[in-house]
Short mmCIF file of C-alpha atoms in Angstrom, two decimals:
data_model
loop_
_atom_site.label_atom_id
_atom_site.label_comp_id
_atom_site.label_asym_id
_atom_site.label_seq_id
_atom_site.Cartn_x
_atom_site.Cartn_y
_atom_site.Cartn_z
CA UNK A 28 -25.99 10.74 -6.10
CA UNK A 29 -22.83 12.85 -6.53
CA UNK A 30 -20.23 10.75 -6.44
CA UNK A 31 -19.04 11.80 -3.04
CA UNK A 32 -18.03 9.65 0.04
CA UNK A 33 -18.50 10.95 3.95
CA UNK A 34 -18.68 7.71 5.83
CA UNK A 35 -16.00 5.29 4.88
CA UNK A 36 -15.70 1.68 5.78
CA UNK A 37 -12.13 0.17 5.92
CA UNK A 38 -11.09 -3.61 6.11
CA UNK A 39 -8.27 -3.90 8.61
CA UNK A 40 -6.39 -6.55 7.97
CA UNK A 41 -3.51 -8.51 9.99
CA UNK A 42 -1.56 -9.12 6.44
CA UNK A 43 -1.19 -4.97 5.90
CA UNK A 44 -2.40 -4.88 2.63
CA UNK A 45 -4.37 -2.53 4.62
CA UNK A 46 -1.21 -0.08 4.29
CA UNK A 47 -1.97 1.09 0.82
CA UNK A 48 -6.00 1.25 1.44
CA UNK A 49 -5.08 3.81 4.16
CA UNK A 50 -2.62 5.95 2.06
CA UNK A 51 -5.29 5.88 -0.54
CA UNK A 52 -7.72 7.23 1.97
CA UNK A 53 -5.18 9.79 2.91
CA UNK A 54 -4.85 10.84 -0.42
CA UNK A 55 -8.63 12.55 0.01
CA UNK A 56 -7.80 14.57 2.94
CA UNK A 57 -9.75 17.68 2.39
CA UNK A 58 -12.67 16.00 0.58
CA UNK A 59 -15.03 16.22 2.90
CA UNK A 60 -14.60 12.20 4.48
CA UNK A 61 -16.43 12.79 8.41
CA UNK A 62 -16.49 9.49 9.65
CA UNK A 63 -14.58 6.23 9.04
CA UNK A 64 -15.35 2.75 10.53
CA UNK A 65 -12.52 0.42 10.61
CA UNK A 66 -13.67 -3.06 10.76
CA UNK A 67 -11.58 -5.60 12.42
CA UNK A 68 -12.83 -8.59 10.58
CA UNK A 69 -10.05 -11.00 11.38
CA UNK A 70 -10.67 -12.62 14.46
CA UNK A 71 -7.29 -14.49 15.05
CA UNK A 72 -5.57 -11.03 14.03
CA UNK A 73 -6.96 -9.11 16.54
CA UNK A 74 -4.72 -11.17 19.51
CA UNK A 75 -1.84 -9.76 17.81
CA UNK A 76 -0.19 -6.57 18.29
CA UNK A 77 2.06 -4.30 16.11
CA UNK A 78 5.38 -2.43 17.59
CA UNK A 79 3.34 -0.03 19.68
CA UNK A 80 1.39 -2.78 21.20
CA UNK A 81 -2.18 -1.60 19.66
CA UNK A 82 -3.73 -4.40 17.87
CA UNK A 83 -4.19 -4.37 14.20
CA UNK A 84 -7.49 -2.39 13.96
CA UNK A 85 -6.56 -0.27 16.72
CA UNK A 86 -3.25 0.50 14.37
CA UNK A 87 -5.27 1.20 11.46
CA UNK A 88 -7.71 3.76 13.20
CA UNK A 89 -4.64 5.39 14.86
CA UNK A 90 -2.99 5.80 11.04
CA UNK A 91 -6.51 7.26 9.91
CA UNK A 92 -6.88 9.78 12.51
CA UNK A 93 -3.69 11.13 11.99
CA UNK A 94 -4.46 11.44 8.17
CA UNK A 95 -7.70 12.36 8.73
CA UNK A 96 -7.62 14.39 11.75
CA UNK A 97 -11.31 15.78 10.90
CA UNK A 98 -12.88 12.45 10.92
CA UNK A 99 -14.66 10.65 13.81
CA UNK A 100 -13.02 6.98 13.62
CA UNK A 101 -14.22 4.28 15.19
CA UNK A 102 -13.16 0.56 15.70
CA UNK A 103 -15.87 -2.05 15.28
CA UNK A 104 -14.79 -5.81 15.33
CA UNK A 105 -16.23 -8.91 14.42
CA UNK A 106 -16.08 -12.61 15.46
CA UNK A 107 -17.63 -14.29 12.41
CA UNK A 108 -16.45 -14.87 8.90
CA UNK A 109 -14.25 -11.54 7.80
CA UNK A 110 -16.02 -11.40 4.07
CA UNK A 111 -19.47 -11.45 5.23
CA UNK A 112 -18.66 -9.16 8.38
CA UNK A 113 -17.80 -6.50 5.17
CA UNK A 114 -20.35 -6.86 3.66
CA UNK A 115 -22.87 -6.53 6.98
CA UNK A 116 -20.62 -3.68 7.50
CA UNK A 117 -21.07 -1.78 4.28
CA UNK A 118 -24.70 -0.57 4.39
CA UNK A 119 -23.72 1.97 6.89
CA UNK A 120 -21.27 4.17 4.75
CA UNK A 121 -20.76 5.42 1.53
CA UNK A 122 -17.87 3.15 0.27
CA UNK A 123 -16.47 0.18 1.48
CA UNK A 124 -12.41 0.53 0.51
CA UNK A 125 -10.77 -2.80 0.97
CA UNK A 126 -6.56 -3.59 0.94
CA UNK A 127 -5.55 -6.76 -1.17
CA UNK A 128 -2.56 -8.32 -2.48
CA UNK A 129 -2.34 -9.11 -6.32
CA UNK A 130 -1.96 -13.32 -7.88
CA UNK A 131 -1.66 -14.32 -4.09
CA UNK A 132 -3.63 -15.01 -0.96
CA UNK A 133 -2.88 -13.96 2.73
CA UNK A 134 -5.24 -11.28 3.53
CA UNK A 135 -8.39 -10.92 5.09
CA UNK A 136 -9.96 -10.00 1.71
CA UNK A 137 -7.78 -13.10 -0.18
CA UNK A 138 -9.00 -14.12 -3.30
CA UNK A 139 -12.60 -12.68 -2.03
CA UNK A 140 -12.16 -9.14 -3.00
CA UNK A 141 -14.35 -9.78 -6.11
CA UNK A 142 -17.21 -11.48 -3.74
CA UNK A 143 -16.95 -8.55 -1.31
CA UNK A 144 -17.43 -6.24 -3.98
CA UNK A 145 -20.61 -7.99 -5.92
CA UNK A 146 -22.18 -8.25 -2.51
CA UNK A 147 -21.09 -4.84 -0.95
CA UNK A 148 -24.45 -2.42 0.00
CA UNK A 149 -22.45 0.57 -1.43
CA UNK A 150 -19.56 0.98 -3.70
CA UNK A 151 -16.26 -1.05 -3.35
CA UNK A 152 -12.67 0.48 -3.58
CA UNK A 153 -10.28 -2.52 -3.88
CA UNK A 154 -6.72 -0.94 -3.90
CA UNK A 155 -3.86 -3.73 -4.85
CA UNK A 156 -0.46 -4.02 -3.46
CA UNK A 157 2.33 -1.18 -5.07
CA UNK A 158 4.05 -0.17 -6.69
CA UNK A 159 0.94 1.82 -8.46
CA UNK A 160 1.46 3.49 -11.99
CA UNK A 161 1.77 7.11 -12.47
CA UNK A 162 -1.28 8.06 -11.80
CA UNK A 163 -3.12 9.10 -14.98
CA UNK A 164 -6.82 8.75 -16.43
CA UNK A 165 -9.90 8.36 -14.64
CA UNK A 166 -11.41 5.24 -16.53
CA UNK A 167 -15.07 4.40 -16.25
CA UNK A 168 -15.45 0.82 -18.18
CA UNK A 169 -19.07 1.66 -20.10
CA UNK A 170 -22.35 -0.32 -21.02
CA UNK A 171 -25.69 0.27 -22.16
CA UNK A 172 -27.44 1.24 -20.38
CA UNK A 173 -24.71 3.85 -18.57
CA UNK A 174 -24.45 3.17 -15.14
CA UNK A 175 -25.57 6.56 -13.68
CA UNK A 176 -24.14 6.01 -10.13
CA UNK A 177 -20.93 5.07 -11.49
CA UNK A 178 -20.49 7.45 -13.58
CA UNK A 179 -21.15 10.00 -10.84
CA UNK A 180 -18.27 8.35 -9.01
CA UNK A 181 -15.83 8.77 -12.53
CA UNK A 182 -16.82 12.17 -12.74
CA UNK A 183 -16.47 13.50 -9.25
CA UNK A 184 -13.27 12.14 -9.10
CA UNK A 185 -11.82 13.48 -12.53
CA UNK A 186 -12.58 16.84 -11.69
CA UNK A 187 -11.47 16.26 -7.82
CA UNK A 188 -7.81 15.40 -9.39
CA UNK A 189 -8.23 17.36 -12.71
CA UNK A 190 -7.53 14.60 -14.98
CA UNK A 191 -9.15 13.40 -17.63
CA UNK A 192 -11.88 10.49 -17.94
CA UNK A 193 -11.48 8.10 -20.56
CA UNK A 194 -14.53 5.82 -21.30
CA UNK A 195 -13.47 2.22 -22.25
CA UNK A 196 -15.15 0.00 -24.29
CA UNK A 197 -13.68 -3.44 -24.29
CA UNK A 198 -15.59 -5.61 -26.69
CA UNK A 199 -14.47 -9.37 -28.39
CA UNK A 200 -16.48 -11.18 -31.54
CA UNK A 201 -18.74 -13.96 -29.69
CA UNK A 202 -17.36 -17.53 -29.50
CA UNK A 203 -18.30 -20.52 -30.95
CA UNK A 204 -21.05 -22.85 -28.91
CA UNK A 205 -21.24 -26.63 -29.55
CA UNK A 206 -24.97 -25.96 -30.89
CA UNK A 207 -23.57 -23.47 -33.66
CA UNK A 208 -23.18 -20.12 -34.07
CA UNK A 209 -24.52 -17.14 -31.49
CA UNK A 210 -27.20 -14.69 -33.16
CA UNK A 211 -24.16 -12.06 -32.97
CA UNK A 212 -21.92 -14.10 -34.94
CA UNK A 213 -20.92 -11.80 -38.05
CA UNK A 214 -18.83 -9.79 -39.83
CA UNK A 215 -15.98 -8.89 -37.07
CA UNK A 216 -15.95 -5.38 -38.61
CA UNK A 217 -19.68 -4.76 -38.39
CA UNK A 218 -19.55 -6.24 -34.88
CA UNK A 219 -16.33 -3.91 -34.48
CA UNK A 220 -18.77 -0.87 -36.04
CA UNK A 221 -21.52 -1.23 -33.78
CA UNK A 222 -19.56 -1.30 -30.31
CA UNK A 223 -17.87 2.08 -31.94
CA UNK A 224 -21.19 3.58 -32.46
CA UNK A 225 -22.20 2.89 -28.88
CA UNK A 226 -19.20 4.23 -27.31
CA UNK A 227 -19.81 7.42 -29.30
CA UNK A 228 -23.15 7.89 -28.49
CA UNK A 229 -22.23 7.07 -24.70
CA UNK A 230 -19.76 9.83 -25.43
CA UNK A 231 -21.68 12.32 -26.50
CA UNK A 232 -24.03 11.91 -23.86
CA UNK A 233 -21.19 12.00 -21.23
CA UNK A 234 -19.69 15.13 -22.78
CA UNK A 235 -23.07 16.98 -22.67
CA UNK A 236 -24.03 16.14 -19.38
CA UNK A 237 -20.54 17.16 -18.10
CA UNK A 238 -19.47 19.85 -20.45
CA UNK A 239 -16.22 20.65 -17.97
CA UNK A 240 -14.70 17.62 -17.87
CA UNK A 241 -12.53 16.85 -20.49
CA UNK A 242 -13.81 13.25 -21.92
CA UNK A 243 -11.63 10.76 -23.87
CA UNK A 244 -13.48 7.33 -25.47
CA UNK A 245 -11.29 4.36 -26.12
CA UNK A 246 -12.60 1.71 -28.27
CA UNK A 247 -10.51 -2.10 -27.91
CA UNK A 248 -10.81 -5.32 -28.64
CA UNK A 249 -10.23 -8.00 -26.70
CA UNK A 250 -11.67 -9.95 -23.32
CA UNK A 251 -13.28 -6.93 -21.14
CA UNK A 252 -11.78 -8.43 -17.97
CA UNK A 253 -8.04 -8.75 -19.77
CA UNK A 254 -8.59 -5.31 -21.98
CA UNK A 255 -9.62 -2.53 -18.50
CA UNK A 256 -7.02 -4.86 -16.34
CA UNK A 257 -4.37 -3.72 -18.69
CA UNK A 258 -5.44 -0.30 -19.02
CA UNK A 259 -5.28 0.15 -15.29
CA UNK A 260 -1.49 0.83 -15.66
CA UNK A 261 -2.35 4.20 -16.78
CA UNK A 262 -5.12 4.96 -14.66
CA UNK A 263 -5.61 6.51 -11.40
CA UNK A 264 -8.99 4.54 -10.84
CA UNK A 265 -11.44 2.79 -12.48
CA UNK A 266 -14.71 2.63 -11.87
CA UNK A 267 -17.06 -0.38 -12.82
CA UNK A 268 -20.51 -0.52 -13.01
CA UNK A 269 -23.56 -3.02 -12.69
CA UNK A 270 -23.34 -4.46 -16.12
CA UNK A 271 -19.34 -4.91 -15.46
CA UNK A 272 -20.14 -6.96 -12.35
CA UNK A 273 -22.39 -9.08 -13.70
CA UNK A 274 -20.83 -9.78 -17.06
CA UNK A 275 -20.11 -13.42 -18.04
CA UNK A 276 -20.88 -14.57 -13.88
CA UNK A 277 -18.81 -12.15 -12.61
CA UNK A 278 -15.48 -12.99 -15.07
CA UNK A 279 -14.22 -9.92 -15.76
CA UNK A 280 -14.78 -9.02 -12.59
CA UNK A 281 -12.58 -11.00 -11.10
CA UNK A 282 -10.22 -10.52 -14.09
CA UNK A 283 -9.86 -7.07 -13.00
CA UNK A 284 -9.20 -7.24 -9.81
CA UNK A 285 -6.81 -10.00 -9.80
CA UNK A 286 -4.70 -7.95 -12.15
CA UNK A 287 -4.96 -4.35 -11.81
CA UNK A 288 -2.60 -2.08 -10.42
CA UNK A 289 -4.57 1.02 -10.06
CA UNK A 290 -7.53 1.27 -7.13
CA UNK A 291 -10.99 -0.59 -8.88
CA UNK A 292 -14.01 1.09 -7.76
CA UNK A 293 -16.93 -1.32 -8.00
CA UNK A 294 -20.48 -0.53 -7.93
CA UNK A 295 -22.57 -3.84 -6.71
CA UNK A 296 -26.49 -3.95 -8.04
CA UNK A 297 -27.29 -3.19 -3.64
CA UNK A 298 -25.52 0.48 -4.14
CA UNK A 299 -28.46 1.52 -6.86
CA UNK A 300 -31.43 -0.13 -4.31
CA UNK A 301 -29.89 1.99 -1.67
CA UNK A 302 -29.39 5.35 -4.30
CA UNK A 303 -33.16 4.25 -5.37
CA UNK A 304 -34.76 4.31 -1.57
CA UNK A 305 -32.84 7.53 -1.12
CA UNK A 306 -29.54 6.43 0.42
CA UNK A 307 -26.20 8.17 -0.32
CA UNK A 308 -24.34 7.78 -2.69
#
């Protein structure tokens, strides 16, 4: 588990939100990426062609290889529903990276970027539509317990890019329930005190088992889904782990993705089975 990616999986997609995934891809040129499989998981696409007459996965794997010209690429299409064929697809890479637009619907991934993601084998890059931020922090959203795999991801890619990684804690007081007050229901500054003492001994621990990266920790309140979408505008990706994906059914989740405008990494519960039985990572 070192946060590294050799065999990519990439969603082509008829609707080009493809474009950006690729240019992301690009972007790692040098990083050691052998083999990508583009997945042509829009049936009624595939009858179409682009100016130079390829169809729209043989586009995409043409784009690749020339940003990649060190990687094997090969086209793999699918008849059947373009979500699940990403999924099926998924367990034979490293990452899945997946185009989408932002607030709208019209690509293969749609409004099921989030599903992809929670049922994806291996991690889940879901880059949105530009324009993209300046690209600053590496953000890893954090838990308890720390989600080792992706915080391997975080880390690798801070010092790949030599930027810094800023550990967000987004926290809110628990709500009312129409049989009374939750357990947690308290004082909102010893509620505020106890998520600051976990995000400094998540800290610590960080710091210590990565003593050259430099490590930020940013304490806020407000919904996690809402609080990491917003700090996305400064980030260059963020990375969310298990407990992330299955907060409040999958909610902030899908809050993030729907509003980000930085590249999400998502690591789905299947990507630590996989780490477990000695899969990459």
């Amino acid at each position: 588990m070192d946060g590294r990616w050799r065999a990519v999986t990439l969603a082509a997609d008829a609707a080009r939100p493809h474009d950006e995934a690729v240019r992301w891809l690009a972007a790692r040129a040098g990083t050691g990426v052998e083999r990508v499989h583009v997945i042509g998981a829009d049936p009624a696409s595939e009858s179409r062609t682009g100016p130079t007459g390829a169809g729209v996965a043989d586009a995409v794997a043409a784009a690749v290889r020339s940003a990649l010209p060190q990687a094997r690429v090969v086209v793999r299409r699918h008849a059947g529903h373009p979500a699940h064929a990403l999924v099926e697809e998924s367990d034979d890479g490293d990452v899945l990276v997946v185009g989408t637009f932002r607030n709208r619907r019209g690509s293969t991934a749609g409004g099921e970027a989030a599903r992809i993601a929670e049922r994806a084998a291996v991690p889940t890059v879901v880059v949105p539509e530009g324009p993209h931020p300046i690209a600053g922090d590496v953000v890893l959203a954090v838990d308890e317990p720390v989600d080792e795999h992706a915080e391997a991801i975080a880390v690798a890619e801070a010092r790949r890019t030599h930027r810094r990684l800023t550990l967000l804690r987004a926290w809110e007081m628990p709500v009312l329930t129409r049989t009374g007050l939750t357990d947690f229901a308290e004082d909102p500054l010893r509620w505020r005190s106890r998520n600051a003492e976990l995000l400094e001994r998540i800290t610590v621990e960080v710091r210590a088992r990565h003593p050259d990266v430099r490590v930020h920790a940013l304490l806020v309140e407000g919904h996690p889904g809402r609080a990491i979408a917003a700090h996305t505008r400064r980030a260059s990706l963020v990375v969310l782990g298990v407990g992330h994906v299955h907060a409040l059914s999958g909610s902030v989740l899908h809050d993030v993705l729907r509003e980000t405008v930085a590249p999400v990494c998502v690591v789905p519960p299947a990507a630590h089975t996989g780490a477990a039985a000695g899969g990459t990572a």
